[in-house]
Amino acid sequence: MDNKAIANVLYETADLLEIDGQDSFRVRSYRNAAQAIENLPEQIKDIIGEPKRVLAIPGIGKGMLANLQEMLSSGTLTVQAELLQKYHPSMLQLLKIQGLGPKTIALIWSAYKVSDVDGVEKLAREGKIQILPRMGEKHEQKLLRAIADYRRISGRFLIDVAETEAEKLTAYLSRMPGIERITPAGSLRRGRETVGDLDILITGPACCGAAGRAEAVQYIAKYPPLMSLIAQGDNKVSFQVRNGMQVDVRLLPPESFGAAMQYFTGSKAHNVALRQRALKMGYTLNEYSLADLKTEKPVAGKTEEEIYARLKLDYIPPELRENLGEIDAAEKHVLPELISLKDLQGDVHMHTVETDGKNTIEEMAEVAKARGYKYMAITDHSKNLAFANGLDDTRAVEHIKRIRAVDDKVDGIKIFAGIEVDILADGELDLSDDVLGQMDIVIASVHSVFNQEPEKMTERLLKTIENPNVSLVGHPTGRIQLRRDAYKFDMDAVLTAAAKRKVAMELNSYPDRLDLNDVHLRQAKQRGVKIVINTDAHHTSHLDKITYGVLQARRAWLTKADVLNTLPPQKFVRAMKHEWN
Ligand code: DGT
Ligand code: CA
Ligand code: CA
Ligand code: ZN
């Protein structure tokens, strides 16, 4: 469990304790501990062997230390498990509804003994919430709207959440005897920005005979985070885990594993097109095999590669399987050579303790260097972002000096001095041109006044792009996945201007941003706009999130040549001053 996962469990436990009516001191101790851990620069799991260091964290006493030890050794917390048993795990989903806090949930529970979203919605529709103490018709209407919002977004999960679930389940499945391969398929394998449900495929001797399968199915159904079993069949188990995500685990014989991977990776549109091609060539294609249409004899099925080869296609990477021209390109041998993680030479959007980051310049540099990067840039916030303690001109100049001093001291990585400067409502930038001119890299981002008329927002971004100091536009649409829509503007006009001025667009890899998204990235490429893939790290551990950005870039058919931070350091800084080919 990483710090975020631990903090989550502690926050949930605090809420459950509050619902349970326990004293506020105890509730607060869980919340404080959660907050402290969330903000900790080092991972609890790395220091748990040294109790003194853990106890030195403000808000962590002996009791909380024992809780942390339990979570890290068993993955669960007894205090929480007992409360969930008492109130049912569905309580955790209720807590996710905006504006529905522990106090109201406790009130509903004490009156009706209801603890699930469907049940509460029914009560609200029947007018049974407004008659509770301190509630009214307005509260009831607001609750119904919040439940509708919850349903709209709750069907999908951020890619990192899905990946973490898949990894946990994979670790559990790999301990089962007779299993040789475990592979996530579906939207997660295609790298989609959000994932509906997890599709996990397994194969090995345990999946071959009926007896072995029955045993395997039993083992899967005992997966500890499993909250409710949806269906248990001969070769498939479907269930829901604690966070509400549905998982389908399929048991497959080795000879059709490739066919199943192909089928269950999708997308549906890609599969339909591929099956039509197979039919034209005299084959049938399904999740068991590619077979001769007449004799029904399988001709391929063990691997995906042999299926694509039989269909006279180059192998199509999962990220491209959306029926957006990939089959045609595979036939003509013109699939792009997609960018990959190893092509990136630097990450150039990150924050430090000087504003709202959690680590120092040195700490960020150590971790960036360990990743094998040749360069990086420190790009803290500007003053308009007051809650992030953004920099004014004076502090920004001091910060440049600090960055340069660390760069001189640290070997093996070039540290560029940069800034993430706010784009003000009128398109002016938050720092003086003189100060911006001293930076190696200037990322300009919108962090406020999102709700302008589209024409106004377009003008605002065009004005930004006209500023000669601007190297790239940060998270250009401002969307926060599952929470906030992109602000509206004329993307095409902005991309056209950016191409002309040689201002790059960011692909922000943070899983809740992924901004630009795959569709806009493809549009940018068509307009001749270059991309910079960044993490926007606020913590050393966030540098890992670059993989999600790379996935989106691949989904957009981007190659190394489309992405500026594949360039060596000297060429890269020149590109940040509008010099690229
Ligand atoms: P999701 O879960 O909404 O994020 O998206 P997927 O792509 O994982 O979709 P899911 O879980 O419904 O199905 C997994 C894959 O199974 C899907 O990508 C393609 C395949 N599949 C599902 N239903 C059909 C179907 O009716 N026809 C074909 N050809 N393939 C299907
Ligand atoms: Ca799926
Ligand atoms: Ca599925
Ligand atoms: Zn930002």
Coordinates of C-alpha atoms in Angstrom, one line a residue, residues 7 9 25 28 38 60 72 74 88 159 168 175 242 246 257 264 280 290-291 314 318 334 349 352 371 408 439 495 530:
A7 CA -4.6 7.7 3.8
V9 CA -8.4 3.8 4.4
F25 CA -11.3 13.0 19.5
R28 CA -10.1 13.4 14.5
E38 CA -1.0 12.0 2.5
I60 CA 0.9 9.5 14.6
L72 CA 1.1 -2.8 5.6
S74 CA -2.2 -7.6 5.9
H88 CA -22.2 -3.1 5.2
I159 CA -6.6 4.5 -15.3
K168 CA -3.4 -6.4 -6.6
R175 CA -0.3 -17.4 -5.9
R242 CA -14.6 -2.4 -2.5
Q246 CA -16.5 -4.6 -11.5
F257 CA -5.3 -17.6 -25.0
F264 CA -11.4 -9.2 -24.9
K280 CA -13.7 -12.0 -46.5
L290 CA -9.3 -18.0 -36.0
A291 CA -10.7 -20.9 -37.9
D314 CA 1.3 -6.2 -39.2
P318 CA -3.5 -2.5 -28.3
V334 CA 2.5 1.9 -42.5
H349 CA 6.8 20.2 -15.4
T352 CA 8.7 21.9 -5.3
R371 CA 14.7 7.4 -13.8
D408 CA 25.7 23.2 -10.5
M439 CA 13.6 31.3 -17.7
L495 CA -3.6 24.7 -32.5
K530 CA 4.6 19.5 -31.2

